[in-house]
Short mmCIF file of C-alpha atoms and ligand atoms in Angstrom, two decimals:
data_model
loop_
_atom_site.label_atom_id
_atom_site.label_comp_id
_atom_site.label_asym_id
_atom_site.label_seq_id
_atom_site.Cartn_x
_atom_site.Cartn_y
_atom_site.Cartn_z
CA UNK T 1 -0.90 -8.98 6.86
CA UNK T 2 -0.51 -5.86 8.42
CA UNK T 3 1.11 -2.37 7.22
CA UNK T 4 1.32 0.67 8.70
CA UNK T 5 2.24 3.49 7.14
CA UNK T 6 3.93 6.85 8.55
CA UNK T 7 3.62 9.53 6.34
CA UNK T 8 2.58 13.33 7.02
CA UNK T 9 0.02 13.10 3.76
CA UNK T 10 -2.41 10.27 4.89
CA UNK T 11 -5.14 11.59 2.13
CA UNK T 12 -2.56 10.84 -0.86
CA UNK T 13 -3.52 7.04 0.35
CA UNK T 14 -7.41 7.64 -0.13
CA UNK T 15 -7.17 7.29 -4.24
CA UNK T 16 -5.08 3.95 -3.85
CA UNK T 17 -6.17 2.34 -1.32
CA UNK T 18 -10.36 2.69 -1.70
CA UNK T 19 -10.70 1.17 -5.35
CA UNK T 20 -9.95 -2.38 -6.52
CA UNK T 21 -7.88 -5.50 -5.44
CA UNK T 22 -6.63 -3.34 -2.61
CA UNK T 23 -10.20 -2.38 -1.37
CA UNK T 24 -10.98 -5.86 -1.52
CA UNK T 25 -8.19 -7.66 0.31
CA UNK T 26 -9.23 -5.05 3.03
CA UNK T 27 -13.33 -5.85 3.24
CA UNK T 28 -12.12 -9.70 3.37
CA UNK T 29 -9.69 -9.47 6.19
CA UNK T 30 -6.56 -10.66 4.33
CA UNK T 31 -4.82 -7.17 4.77
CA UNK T 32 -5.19 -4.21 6.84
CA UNK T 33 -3.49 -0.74 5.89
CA UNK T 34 -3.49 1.93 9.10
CA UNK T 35 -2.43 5.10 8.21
CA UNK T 36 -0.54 7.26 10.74
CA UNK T 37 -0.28 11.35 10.49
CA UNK T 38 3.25 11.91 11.25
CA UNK T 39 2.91 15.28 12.44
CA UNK T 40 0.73 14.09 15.64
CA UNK T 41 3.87 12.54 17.46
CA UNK T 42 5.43 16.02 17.67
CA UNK T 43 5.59 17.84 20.54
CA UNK T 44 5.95 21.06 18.64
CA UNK T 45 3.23 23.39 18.86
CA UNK T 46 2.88 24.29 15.16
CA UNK T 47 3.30 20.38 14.58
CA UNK T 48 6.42 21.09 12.47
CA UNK T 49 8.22 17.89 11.25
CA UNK T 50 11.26 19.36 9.08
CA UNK T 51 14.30 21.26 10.21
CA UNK T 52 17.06 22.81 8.07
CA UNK T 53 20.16 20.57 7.34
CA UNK T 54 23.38 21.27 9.48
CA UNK T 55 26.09 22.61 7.30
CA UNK T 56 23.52 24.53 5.42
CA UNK T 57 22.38 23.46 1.87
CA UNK T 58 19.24 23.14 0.18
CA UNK T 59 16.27 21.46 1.39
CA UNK T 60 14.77 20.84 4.71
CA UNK T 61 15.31 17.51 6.36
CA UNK T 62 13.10 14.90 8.06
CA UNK T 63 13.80 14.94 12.03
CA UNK T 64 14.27 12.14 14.10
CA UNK T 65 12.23 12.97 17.21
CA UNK T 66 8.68 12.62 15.61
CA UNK T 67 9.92 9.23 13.31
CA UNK T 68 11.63 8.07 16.27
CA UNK T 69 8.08 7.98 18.52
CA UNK T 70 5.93 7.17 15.70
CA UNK T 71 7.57 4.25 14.88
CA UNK T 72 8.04 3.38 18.75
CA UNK T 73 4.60 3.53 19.79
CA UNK T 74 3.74 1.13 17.22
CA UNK T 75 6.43 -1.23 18.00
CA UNK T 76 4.95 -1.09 21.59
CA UNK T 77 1.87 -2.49 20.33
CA UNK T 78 3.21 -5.27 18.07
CA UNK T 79 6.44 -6.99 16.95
CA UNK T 80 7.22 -5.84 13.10
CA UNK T 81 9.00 -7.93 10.50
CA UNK T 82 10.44 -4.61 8.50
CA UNK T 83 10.29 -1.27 9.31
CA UNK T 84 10.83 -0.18 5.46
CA UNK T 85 12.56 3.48 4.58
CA UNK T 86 11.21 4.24 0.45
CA UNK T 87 13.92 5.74 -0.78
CA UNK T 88 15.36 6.70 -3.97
CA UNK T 89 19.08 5.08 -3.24
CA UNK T 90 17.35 1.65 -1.85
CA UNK T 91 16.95 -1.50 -2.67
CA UNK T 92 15.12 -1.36 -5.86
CA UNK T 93 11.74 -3.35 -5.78
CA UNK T 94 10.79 -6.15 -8.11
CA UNK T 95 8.58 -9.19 -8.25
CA UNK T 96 10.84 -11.73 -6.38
CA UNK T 97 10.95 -8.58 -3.04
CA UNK T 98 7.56 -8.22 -3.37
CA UNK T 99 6.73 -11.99 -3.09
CA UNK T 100 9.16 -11.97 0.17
CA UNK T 101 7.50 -9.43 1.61
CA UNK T 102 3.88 -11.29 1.24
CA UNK T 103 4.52 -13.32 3.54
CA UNK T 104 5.88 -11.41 6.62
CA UNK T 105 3.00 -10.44 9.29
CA UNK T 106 3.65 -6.58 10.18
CA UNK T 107 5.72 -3.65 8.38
CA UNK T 108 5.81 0.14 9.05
CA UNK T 109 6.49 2.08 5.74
CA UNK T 110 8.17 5.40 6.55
CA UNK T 111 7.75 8.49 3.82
CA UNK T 112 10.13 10.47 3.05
CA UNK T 113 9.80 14.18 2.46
CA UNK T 114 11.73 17.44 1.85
CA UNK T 115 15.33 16.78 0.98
CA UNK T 116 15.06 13.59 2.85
CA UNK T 117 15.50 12.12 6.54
CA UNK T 118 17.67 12.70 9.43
CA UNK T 119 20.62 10.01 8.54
CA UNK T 120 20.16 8.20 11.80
CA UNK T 121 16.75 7.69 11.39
CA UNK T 122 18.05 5.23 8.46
CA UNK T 123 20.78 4.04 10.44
CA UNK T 124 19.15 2.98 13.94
CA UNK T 125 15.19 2.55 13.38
CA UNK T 126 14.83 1.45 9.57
CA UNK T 127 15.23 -2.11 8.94
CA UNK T 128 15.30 -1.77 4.61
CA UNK T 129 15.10 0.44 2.60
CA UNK T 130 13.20 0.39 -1.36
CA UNK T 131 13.55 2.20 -4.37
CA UNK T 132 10.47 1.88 -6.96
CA UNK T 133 12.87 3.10 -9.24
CA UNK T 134 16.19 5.20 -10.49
CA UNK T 135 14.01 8.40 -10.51
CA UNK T 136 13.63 10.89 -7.96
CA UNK T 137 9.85 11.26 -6.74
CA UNK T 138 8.57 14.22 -4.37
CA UNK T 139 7.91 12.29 -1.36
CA UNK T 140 7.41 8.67 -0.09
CA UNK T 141 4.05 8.02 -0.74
CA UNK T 142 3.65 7.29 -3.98
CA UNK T 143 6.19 4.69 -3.51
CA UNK T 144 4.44 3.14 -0.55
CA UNK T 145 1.20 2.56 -2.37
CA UNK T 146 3.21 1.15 -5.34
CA UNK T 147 4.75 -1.36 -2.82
CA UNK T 148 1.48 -2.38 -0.99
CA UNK T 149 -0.19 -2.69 -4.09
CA UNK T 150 2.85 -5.03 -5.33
CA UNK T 151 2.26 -6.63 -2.32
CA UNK T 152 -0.93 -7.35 -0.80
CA UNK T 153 -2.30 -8.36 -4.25
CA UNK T 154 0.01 -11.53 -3.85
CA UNK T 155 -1.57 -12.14 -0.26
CA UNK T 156 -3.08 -15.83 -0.67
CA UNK T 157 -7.20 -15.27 -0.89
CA UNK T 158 -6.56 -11.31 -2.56
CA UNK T 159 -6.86 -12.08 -6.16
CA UNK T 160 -9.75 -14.21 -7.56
CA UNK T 161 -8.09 -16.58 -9.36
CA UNK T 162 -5.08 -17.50 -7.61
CA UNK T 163 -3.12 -18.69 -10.36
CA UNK T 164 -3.40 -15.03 -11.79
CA UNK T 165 -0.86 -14.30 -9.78
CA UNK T 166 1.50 -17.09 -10.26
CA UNK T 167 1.39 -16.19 -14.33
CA UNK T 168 1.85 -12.62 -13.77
CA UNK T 169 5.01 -11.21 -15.68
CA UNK T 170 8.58 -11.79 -13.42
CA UNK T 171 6.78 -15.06 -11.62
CA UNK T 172 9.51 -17.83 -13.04
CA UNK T 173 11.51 -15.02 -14.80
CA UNK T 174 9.55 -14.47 -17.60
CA UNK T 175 7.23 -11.61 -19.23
CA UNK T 176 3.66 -12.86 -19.79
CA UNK T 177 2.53 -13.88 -23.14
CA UNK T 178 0.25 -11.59 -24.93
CA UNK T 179 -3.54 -11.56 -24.09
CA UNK T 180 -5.99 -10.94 -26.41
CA UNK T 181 -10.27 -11.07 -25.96
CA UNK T 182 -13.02 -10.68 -28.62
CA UNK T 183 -13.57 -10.02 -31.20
CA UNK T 184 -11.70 -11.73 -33.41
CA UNK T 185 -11.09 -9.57 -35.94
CA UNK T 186 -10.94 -5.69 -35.45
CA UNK T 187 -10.16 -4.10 -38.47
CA UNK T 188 -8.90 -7.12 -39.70
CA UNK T 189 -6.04 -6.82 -37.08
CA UNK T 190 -6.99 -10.95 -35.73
CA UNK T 191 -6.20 -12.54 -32.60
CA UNK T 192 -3.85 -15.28 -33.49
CA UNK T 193 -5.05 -18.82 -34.73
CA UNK T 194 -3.74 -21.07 -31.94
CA UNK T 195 -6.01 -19.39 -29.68
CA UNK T 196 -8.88 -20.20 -30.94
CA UNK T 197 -7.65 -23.71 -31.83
CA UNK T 198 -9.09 -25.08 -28.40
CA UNK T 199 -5.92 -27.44 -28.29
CA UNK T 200 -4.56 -26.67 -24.51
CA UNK T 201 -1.59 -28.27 -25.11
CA UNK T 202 -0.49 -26.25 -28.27
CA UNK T 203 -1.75 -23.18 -26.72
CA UNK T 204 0.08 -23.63 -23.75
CA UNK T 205 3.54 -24.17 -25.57
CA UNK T 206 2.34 -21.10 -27.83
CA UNK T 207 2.16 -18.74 -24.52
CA UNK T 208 5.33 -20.42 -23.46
CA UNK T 209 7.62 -19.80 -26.76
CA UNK T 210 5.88 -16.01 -26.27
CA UNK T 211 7.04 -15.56 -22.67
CA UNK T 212 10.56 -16.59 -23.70
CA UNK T 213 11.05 -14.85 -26.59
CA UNK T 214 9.00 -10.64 -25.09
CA UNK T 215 11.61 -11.83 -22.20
CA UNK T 216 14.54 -12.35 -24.55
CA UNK T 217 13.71 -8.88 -26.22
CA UNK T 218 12.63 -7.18 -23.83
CA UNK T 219 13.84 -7.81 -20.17
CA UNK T 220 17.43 -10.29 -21.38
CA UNK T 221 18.68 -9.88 -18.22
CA UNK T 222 15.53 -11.96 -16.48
CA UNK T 223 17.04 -14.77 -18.14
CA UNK T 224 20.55 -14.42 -16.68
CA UNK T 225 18.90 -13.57 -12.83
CA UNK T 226 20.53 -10.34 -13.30
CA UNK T 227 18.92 -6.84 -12.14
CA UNK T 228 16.83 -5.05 -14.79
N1 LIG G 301 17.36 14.17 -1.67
C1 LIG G 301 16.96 12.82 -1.85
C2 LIG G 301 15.58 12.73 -2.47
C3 LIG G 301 14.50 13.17 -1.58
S1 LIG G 301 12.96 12.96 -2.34
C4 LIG G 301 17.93 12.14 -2.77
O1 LIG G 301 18.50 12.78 -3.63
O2 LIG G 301 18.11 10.91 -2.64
C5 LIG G 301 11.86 12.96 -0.98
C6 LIG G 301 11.38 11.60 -0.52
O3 LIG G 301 10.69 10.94 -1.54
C7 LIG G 301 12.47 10.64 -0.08
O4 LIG G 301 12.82 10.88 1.25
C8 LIG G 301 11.82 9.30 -0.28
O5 LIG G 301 11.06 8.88 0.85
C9 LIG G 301 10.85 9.53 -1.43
N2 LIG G 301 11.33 9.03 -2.73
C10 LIG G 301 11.80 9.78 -3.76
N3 LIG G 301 12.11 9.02 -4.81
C11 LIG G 301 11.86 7.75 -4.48
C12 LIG G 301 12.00 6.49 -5.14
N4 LIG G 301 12.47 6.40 -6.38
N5 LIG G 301 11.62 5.37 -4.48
C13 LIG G 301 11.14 5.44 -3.23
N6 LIG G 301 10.99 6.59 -2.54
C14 LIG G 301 11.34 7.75 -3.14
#
C-alpha cells in the first residue's frame, strides 16, 4: 500500500513514522509513506499557502491553487483509491474504516491548517473526508499519522503475529479481554486463576465472557452496530 501525504509540516511525520510497527511495515515493503511539502507547488515567491477568508472573519484559509497541483501531479503518476480530507466534521474513523481502507492500493491524505480549506477543495478534489474524533486539533497531521498507523498495522505481513490483529479490540465488535503477564502475584494483586489453569478451552470462554461483558459496560453501543 501506498500513502501520500500533503501537508506543509512534513517533520511532524518523523516521530511517527521512524519507530515501531510503522518503521517496520516500511523496511519490509508492505507500505510506503511519501511525504509531500505543500508549500513547493506554489508559485508564490514567499511560498505562501494561506489567504484570508472572503467575507472577513477569523482565521486564514487553505487555498486551492497549491492543493489543487499537489494533488494533480500525483494523480499524474498513479491512479488513487481515496484522496482523504482529515477533518474535524468527517467521517469519524473506527476499526471497521480502517480495515476498508487496508486494502485499497494508493491514498493522498490532505492536512488541514489555519481555519481550514478553501470549500472547493473539499467539494471537487477530495474523495472522503475523516474525523479522529469530536475535538478540534491544530492541523491535519496528527490525524493523518493516527490514520496510517490505524491502518498500515492491519496490512497482511505488518504485525508479527497475524492473528494479533484479528483479536484487537472492535475486530467482531467487541473490546479485548484483559491481558495480564508475570508475575503472578504483585502485591498480592494476582492474575486470575483460569489463566494459569492451562485448559484452552476454559480460557478461551473466560476471554470471551470478558470481551462481552468490558463491551457491555463500556462501548454498549458495539453491540447494537451503532456509532460510539
Ligand atoms: N475551523 C475548522 C477547524 C480547523 S482545524 C472547524 O471548525 O471545523 C485545522 C485543521 O486541522 C483542519 O483543517 C483539519 O485538517 C485538522 N483537524 C482538526 N481537528 C481534526 C479532527 N478531529 N480530525 C481530523 N482532522 C482534524
Amino acid at each position: 500500500m501506498r500513502i501520500d501525504i500533503i501537508t506543509i509540516f512534513p517533520e511532524m511525520f518523523e516521530g511517527p513514522f521512524s519507530h515501531s510497527i510503522i518503521k517496520r511495515a516500511q523496511e519490509k515493503g508492505l507500505a510506503e509513506i511519501h511525504l509531500h511539502q505543500l508549500r513547493d507547488f506554489t508559485n508564490d515567491k514567499h511560498r505562501k499557502v494561506d489567504d484570508y477568508a472572503f467575507s472577513g472573519g477569523a482565521g486564514m484559509v487553505m487555498m486551492i491553487e497549491p492543493v489543487a497541483r499537489a494533488i494533480e501531479h500525483l494523480q499524474e503518476q498513479r491512479h488513487y483509491d481515496e484522496v482523504i480530507y482529515t477533518s474535524p466534521d468527517g467521517e469519524l474513523l473506527d476499526q471497521p474504516m480502517a480495515n476498508r481502507l487496508s486494502t485499497l492500493e494508493n491514498i493522498i491524505i490532505l492536512c488541514g491548517h489555519y481555519k481550514g480549506i478553501d470549500e472547493r477543495i473539499r467539494e471537487h478534489l477530495i474523495t472522503r473526508e475523516i474525523s479522529i474524533g469530536n475535538y478540534v486539533l491544530s492541523g491535519g497531521e496528527l490525524a493523518a499519522a493516527v490514520i496510517t498507523d490505524a491502518v498500515v498495522r492491519l496490512i497482511p505481513g505488518v504485525l508479527g503475529n497475524e492473528v494479533s490483529a484479528l483479536t484487537d479490540s472492535f475486530q467482531n465488535n467487541l473490546v479485548s479481554p484483559p491481558v495480564y503477564t508475570r508475575p503472578r502475584d504483585f502485591r498480592g494483586w494476582k492474575v486470575p486463576d483460569i489463566l494459569l489453569s492451562g485448559n484452552e478451552k476454559r480460557i478461551e470462554e473466560w476471554k470471551f465472557e470478558q470481551s462481552v461483558e468490558r463491551t457491555k459496560k463500556r462501548r454498549p453501543g458495539l453491540l447494537k452496530n451503532e456509532e460510539q
